[in-house]
mmCIF file of N, CA and C in Angstrom:
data_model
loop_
_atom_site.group_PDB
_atom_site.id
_atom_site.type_symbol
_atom_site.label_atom_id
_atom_site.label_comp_id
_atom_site.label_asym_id
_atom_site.label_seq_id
_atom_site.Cartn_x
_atom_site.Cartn_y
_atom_site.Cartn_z
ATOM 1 N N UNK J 16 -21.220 9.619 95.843
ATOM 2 C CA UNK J 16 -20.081 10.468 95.797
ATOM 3 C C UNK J 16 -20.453 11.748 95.047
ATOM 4 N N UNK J 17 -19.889 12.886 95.632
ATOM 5 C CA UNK J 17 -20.270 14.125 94.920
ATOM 6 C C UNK J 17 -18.612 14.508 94.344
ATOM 7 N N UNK J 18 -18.923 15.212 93.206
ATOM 8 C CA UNK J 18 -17.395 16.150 92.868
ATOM 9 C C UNK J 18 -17.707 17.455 92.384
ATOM 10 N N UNK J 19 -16.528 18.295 92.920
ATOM 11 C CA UNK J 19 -16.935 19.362 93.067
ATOM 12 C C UNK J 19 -15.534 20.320 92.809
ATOM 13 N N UNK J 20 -15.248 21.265 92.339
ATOM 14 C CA UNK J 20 -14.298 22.365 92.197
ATOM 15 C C UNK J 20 -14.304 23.553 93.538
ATOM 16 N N UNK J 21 -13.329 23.575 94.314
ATOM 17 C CA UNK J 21 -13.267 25.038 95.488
ATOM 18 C C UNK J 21 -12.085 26.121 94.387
ATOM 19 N N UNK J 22 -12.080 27.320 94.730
ATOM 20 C CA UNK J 22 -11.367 27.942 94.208
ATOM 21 C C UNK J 22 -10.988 29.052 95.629
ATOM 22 N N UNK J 23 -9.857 29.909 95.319
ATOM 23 C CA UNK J 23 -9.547 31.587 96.251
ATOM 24 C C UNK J 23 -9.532 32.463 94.928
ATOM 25 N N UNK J 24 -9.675 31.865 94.254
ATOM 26 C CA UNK J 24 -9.901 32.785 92.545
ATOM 27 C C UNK J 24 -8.319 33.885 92.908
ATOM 28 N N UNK J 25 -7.231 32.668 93.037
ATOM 29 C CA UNK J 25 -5.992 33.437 92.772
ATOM 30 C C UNK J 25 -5.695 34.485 91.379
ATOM 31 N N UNK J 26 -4.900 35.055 91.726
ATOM 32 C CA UNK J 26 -4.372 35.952 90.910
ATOM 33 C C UNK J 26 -2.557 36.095 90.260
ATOM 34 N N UNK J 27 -2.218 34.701 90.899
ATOM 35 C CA UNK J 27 -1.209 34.569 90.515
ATOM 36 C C UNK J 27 -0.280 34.722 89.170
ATOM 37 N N UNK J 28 0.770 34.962 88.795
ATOM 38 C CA UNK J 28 1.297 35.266 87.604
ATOM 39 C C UNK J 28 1.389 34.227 86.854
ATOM 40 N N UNK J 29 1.093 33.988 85.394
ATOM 41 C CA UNK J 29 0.705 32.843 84.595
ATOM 42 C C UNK J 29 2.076 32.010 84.484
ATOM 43 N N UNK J 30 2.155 30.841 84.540
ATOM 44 C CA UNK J 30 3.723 30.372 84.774
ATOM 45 C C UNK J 30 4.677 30.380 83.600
ATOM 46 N N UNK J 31 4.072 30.461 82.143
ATOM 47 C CA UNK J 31 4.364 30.856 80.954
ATOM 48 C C UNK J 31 4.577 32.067 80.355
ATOM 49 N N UNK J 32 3.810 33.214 80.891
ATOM 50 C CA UNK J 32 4.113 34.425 80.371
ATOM 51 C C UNK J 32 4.519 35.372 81.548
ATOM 52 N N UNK J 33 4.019 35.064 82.724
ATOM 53 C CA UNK J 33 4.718 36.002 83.663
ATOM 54 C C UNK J 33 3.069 37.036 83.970
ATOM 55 N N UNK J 34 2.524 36.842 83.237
ATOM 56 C CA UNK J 34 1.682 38.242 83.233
ATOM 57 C C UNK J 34 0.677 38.111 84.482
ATOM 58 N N UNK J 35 -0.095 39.170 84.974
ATOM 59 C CA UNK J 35 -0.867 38.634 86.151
ATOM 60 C C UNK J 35 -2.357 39.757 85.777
ATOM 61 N N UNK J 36 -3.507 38.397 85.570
ATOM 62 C CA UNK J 36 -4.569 39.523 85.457
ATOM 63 C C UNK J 36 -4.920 39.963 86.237
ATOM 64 N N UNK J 37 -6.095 41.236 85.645
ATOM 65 C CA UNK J 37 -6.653 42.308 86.958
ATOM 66 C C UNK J 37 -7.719 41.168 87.501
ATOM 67 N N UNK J 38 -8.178 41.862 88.647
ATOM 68 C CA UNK J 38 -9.202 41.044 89.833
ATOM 69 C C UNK J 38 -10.049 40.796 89.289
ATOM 70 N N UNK J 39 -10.716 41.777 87.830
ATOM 71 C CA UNK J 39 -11.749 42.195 87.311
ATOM 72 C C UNK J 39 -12.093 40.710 86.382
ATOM 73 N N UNK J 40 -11.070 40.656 85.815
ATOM 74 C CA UNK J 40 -11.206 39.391 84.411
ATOM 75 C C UNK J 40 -10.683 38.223 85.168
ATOM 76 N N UNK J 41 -10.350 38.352 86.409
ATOM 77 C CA UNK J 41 -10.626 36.812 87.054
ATOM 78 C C UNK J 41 -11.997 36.707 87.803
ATOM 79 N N UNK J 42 -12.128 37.420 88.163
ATOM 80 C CA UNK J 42 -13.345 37.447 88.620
ATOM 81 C C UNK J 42 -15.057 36.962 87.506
ATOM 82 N N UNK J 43 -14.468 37.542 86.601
ATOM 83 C CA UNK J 43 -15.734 37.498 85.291
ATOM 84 C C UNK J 43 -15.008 35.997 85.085
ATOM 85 N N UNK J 44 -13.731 35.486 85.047
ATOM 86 C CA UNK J 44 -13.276 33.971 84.555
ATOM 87 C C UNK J 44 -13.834 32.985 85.248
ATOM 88 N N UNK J 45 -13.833 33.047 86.552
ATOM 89 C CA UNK J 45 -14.127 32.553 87.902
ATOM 90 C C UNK J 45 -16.114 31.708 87.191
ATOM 91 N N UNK J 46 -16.602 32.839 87.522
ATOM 92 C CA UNK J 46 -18.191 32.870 86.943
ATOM 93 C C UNK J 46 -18.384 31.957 85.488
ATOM 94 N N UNK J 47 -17.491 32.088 84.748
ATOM 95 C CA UNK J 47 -17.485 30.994 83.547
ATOM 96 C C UNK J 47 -17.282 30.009 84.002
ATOM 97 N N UNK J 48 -16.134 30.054 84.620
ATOM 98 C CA UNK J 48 -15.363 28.629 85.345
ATOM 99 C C UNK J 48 -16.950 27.568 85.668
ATOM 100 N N UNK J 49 -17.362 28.251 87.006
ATOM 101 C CA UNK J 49 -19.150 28.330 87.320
ATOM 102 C C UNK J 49 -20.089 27.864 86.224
ATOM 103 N N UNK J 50 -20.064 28.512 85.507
ATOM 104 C CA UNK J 50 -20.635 28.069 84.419
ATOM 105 C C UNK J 50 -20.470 26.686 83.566
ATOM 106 N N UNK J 51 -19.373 26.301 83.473
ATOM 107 C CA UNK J 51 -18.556 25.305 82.493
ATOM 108 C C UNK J 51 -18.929 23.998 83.673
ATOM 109 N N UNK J 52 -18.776 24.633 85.000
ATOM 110 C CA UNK J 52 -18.697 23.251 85.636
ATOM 111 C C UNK J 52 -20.079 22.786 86.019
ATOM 112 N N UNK J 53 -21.340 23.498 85.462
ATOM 113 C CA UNK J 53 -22.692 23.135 86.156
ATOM 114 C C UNK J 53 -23.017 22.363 84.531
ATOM 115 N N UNK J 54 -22.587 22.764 83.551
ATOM 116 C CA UNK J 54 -22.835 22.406 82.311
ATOM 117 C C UNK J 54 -22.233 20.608 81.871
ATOM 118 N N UNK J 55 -21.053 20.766 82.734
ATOM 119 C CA UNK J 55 -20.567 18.918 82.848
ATOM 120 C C UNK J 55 -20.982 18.105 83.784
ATOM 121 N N UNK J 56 -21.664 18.775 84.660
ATOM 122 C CA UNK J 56 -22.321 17.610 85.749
ATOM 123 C C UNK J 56 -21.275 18.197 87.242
ATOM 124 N N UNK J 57 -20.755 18.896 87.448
ATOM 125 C CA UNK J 57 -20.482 18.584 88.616
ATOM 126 C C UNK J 57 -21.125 19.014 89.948
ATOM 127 N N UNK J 58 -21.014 18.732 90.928
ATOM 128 C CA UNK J 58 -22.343 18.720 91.994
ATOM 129 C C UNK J 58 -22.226 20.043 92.466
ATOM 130 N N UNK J 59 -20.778 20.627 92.727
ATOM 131 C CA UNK J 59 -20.231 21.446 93.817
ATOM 132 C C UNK J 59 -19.174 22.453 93.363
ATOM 133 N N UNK J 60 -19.403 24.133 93.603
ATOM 134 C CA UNK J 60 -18.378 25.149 93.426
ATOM 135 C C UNK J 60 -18.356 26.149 94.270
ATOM 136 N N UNK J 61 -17.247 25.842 95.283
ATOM 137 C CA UNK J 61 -16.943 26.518 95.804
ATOM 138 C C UNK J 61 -16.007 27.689 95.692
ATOM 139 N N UNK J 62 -15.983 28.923 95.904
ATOM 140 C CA UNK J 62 -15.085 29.998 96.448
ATOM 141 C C UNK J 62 -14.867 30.806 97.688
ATOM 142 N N UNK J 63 -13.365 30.770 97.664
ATOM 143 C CA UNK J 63 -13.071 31.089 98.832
ATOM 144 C C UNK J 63 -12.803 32.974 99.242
ATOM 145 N N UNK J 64 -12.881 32.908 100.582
ATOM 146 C CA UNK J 64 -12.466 34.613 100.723
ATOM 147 C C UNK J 64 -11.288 34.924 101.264
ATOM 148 N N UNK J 65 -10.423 35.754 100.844
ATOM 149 C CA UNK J 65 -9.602 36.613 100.960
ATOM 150 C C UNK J 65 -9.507 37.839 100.882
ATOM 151 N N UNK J 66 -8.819 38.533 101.741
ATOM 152 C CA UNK J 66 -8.239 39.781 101.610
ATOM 153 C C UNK J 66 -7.377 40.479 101.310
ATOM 154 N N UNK J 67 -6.678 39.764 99.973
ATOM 155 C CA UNK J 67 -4.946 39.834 100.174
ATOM 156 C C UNK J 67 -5.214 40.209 98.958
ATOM 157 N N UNK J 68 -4.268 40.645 98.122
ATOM 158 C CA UNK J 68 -3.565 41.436 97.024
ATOM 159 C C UNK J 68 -3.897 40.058 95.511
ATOM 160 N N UNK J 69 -3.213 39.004 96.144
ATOM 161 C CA UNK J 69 -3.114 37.737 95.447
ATOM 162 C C UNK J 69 -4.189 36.922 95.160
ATOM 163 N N UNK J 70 -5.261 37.630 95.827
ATOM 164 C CA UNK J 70 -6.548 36.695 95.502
ATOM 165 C C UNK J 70 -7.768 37.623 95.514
ATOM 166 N N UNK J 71 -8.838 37.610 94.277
ATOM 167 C CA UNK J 71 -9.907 38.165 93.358
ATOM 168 C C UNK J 71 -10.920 38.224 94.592
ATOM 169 N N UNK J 72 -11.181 37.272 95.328
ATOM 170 C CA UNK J 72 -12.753 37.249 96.078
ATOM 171 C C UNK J 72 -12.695 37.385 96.904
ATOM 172 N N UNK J 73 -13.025 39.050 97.713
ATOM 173 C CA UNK J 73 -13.375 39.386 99.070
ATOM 174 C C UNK J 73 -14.451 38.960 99.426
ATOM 175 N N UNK J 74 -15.814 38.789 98.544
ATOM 176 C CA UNK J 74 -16.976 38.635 99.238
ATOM 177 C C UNK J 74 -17.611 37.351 98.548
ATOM 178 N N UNK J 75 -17.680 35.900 98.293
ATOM 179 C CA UNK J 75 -17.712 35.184 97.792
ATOM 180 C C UNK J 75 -19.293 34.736 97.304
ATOM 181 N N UNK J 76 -19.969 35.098 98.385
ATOM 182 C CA UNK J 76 -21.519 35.112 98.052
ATOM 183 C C UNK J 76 -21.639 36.208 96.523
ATOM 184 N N UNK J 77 -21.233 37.418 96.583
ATOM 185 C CA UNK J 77 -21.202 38.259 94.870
ATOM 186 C C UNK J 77 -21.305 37.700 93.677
ATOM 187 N N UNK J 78 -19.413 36.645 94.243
ATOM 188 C CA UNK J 78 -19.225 36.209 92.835
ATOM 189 C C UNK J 78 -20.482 35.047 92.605
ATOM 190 N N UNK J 79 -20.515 34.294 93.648
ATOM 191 C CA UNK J 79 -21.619 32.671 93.706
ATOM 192 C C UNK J 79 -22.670 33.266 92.459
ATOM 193 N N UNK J 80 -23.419 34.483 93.395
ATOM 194 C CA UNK J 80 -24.589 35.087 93.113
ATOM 195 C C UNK J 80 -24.445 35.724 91.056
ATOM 196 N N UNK J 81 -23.175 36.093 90.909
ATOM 197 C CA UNK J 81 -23.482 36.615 89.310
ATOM 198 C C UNK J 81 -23.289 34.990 88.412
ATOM 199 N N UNK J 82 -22.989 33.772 89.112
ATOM 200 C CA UNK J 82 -23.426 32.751 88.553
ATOM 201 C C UNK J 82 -24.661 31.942 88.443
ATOM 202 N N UNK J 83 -25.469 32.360 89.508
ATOM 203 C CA UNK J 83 -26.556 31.800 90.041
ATOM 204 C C UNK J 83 -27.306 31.996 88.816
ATOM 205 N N UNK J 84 -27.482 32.377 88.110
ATOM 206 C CA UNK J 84 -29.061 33.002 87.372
ATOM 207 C C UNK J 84 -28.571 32.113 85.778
ATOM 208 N N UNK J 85 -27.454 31.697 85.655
ATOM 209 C CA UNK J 85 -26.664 31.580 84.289
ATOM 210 C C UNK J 85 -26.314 30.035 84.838
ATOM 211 N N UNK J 86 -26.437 28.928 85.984
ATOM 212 C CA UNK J 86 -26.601 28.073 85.836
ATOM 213 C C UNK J 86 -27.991 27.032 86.537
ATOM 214 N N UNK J 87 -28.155 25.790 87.179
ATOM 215 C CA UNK J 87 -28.986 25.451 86.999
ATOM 216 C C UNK J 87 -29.107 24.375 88.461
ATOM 217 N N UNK J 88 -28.157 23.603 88.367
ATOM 218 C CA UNK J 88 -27.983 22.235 89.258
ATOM 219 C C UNK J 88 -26.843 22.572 90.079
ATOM 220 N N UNK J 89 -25.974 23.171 89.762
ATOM 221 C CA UNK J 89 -24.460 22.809 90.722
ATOM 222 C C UNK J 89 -24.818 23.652 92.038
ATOM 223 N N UNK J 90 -24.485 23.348 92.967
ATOM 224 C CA UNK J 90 -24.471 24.161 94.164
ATOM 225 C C UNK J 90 -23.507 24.734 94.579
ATOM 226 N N UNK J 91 -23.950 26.100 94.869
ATOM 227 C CA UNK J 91 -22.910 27.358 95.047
ATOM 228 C C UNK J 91 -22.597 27.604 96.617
ATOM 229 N N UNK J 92 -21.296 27.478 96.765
ATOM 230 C CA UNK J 92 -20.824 27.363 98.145
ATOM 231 C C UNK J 92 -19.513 27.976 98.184
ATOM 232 N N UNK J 93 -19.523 28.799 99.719
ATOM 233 C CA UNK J 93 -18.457 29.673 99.785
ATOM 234 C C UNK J 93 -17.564 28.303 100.352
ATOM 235 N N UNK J 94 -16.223 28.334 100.015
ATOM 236 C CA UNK J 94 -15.290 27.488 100.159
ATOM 237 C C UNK J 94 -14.504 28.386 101.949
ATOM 238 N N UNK J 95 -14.780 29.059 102.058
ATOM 239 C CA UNK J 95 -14.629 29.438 103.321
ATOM 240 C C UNK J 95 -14.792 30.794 103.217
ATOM 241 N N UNK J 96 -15.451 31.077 104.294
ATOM 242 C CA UNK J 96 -16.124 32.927 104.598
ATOM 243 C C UNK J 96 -15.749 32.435 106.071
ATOM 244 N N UNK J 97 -15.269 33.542 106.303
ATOM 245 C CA UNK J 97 -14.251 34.142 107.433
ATOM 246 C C UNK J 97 -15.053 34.628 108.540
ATOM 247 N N UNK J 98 -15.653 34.103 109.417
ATOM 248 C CA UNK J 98 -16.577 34.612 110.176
ATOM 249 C C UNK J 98 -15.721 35.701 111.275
ATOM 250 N N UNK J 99 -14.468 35.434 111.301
ATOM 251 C CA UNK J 99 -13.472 36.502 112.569
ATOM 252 C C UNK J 99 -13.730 37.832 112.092
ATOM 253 N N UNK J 100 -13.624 37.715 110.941
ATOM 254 C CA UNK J 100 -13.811 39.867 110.349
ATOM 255 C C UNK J 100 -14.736 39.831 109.762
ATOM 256 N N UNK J 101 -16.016 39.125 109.770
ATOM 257 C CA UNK J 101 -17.309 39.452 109.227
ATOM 258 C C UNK J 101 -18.580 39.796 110.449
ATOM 259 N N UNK J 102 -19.342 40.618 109.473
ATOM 260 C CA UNK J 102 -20.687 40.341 110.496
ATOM 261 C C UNK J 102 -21.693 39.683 109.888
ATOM 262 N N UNK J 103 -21.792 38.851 111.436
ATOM 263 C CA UNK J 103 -22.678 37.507 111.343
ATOM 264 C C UNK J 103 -24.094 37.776 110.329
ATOM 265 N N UNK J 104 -24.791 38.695 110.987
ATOM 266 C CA UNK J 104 -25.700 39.422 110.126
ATOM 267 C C UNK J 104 -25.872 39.499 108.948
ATOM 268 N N UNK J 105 -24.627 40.119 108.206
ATOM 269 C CA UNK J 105 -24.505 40.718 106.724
ATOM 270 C C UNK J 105 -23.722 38.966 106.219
ATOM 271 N N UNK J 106 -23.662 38.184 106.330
ATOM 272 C CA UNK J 106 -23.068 36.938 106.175
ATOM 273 C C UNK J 106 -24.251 36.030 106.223
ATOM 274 N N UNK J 107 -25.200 36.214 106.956
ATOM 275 C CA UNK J 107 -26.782 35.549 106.832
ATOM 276 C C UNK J 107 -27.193 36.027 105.727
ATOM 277 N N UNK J 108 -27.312 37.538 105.685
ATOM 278 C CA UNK J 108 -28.145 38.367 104.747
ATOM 279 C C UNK J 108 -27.587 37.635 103.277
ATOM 280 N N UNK J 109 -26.418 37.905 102.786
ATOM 281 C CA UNK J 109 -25.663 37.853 101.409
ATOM 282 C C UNK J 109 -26.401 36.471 101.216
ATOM 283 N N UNK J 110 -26.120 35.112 102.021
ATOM 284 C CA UNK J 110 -26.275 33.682 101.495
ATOM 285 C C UNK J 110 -27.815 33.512 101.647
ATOM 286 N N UNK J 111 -28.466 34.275 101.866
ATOM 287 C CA UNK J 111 -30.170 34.426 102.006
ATOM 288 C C UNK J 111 -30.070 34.428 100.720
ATOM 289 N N UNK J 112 -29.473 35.685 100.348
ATOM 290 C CA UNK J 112 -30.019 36.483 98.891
ATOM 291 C C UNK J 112 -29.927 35.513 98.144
ATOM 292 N N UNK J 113 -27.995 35.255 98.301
ATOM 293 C CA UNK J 113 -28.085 33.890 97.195
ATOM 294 C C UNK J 113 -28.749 32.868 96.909
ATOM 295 N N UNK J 114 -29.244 32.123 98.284
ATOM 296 C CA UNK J 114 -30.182 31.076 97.996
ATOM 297 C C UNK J 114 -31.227 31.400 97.444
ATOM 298 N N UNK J 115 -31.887 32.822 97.434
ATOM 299 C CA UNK J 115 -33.014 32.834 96.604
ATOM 300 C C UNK J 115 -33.002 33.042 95.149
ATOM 301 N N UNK J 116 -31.518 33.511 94.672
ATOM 302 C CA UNK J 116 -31.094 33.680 93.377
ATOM 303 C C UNK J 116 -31.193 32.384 93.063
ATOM 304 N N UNK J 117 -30.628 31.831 93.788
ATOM 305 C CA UNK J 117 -30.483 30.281 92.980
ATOM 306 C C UNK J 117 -31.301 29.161 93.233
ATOM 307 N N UNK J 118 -32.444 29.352 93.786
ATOM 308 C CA UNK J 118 -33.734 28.456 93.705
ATOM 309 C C UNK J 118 -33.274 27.506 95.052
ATOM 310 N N UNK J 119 -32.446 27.868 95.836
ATOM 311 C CA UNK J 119 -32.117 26.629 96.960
ATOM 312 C C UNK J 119 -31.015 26.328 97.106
ATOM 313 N N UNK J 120 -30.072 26.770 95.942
ATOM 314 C CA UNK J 120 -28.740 25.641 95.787
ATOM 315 C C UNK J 120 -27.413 26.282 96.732
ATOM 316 N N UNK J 121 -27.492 27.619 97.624
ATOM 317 C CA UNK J 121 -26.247 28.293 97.861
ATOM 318 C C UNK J 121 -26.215 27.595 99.757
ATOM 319 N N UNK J 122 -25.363 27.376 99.946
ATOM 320 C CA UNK J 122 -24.130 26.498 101.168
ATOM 321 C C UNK J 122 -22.973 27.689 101.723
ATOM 322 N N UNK J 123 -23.079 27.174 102.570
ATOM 323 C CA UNK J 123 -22.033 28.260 103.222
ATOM 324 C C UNK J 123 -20.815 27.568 104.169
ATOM 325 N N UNK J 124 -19.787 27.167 104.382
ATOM 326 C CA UNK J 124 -18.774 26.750 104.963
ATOM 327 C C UNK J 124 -17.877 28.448 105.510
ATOM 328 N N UNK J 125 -17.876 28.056 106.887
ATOM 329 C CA UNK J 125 -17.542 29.071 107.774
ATOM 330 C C UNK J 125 -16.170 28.639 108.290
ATOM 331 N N UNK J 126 -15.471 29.381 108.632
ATOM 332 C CA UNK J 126 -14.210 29.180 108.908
ATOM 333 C C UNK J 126 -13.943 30.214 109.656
ATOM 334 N N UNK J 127 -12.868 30.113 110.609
ATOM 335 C CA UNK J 127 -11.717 31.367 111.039
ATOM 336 C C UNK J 127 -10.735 32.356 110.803
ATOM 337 N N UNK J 128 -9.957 31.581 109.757
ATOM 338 C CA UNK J 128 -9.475 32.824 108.513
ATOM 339 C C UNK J 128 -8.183 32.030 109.130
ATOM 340 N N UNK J 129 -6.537 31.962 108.471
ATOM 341 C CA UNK J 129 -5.748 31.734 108.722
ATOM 342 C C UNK J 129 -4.474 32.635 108.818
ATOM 343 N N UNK J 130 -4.844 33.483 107.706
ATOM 344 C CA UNK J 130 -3.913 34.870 107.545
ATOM 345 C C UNK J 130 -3.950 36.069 108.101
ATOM 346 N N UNK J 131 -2.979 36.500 109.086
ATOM 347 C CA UNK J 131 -3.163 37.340 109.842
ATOM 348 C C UNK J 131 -3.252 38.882 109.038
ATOM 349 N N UNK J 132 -2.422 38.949 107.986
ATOM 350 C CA UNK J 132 -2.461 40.071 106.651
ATOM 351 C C UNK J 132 -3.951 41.165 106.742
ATOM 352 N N UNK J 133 -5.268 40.498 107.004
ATOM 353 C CA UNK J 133 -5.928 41.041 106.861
ATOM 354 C C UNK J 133 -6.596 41.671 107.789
ATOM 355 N N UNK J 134 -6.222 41.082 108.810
ATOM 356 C CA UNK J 134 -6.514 41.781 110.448
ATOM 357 C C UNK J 134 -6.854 43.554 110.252
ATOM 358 N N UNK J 135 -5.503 44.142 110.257
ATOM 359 C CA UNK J 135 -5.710 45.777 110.116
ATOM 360 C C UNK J 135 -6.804 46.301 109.119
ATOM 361 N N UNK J 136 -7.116 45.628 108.022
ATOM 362 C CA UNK J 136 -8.207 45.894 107.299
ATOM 363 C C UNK J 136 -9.559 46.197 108.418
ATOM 364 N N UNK J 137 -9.667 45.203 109.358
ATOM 365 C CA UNK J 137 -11.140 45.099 110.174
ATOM 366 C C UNK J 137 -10.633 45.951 111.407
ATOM 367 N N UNK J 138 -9.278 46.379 111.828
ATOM 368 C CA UNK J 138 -9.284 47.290 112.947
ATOM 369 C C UNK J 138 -8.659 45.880 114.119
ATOM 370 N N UNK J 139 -8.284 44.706 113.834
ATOM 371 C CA UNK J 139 -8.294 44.003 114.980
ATOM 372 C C UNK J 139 -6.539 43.862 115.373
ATOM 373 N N UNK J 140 -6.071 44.701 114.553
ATOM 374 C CA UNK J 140 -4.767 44.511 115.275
ATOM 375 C C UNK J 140 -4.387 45.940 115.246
#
């Protein structure tokens, strides 16, 4: 059995104070998160991509990659990359890089995307 953490590295408003951080300091949280969880044993961390307002990680290989070098064992995996508004190409290229940042350990889970929100971003609607 493997266990493992996925994230969309939301940005939601804290349910106690109301407040909602920038993309910036979830994003740097996210990478600790990364950090904390290769340090207890767990096998697997995934993040996911979005394009929406409400969630930190457009490009999920980035964030994987500023964890890669700062942990050791856990394997870094996009929890879904959107192959409908990506190019295939630059989606090889990024999880190349990563795997070589991280000695082997970066995975990629491909998906279709579910939210139509981000369509006009890529020109498809």
């Amino acid at each position: 059995m493997e266990i493992g953490i996925s994230t969309f590295v939301e940005t939601t408003p804290d349910v106690k104070t109301g407040k909602v951080i920038s993309h910036a300091e979830r994003l740097r949280e996210v990478v600790e998160e990364i950090i904390l969880a290769d340090k207890v044993g767990l096998d697997i961390f995934g993040v996911g991509e979005h394009h929406r307002e409400d969630f930190a990680a457009s490009n999920p290989a980035i964030v994987l990659a500023a964890a890669a070098p700062q942990t050791q064992r856990i394997r870094l995996t996009s929890a879904v990359t959107v192959l409908s508004s990506a190019d295939p190409v630059r989606v090889f290229q990024d999880f190349a890089s990563l795997d070589g940042i991280s000695n082997g350990r970066a995975e990629i889970m491909a998906g279709r995307g579910s939210f139509i929100e981000s369509f006009p971003l890529f020109a498809m609607i």
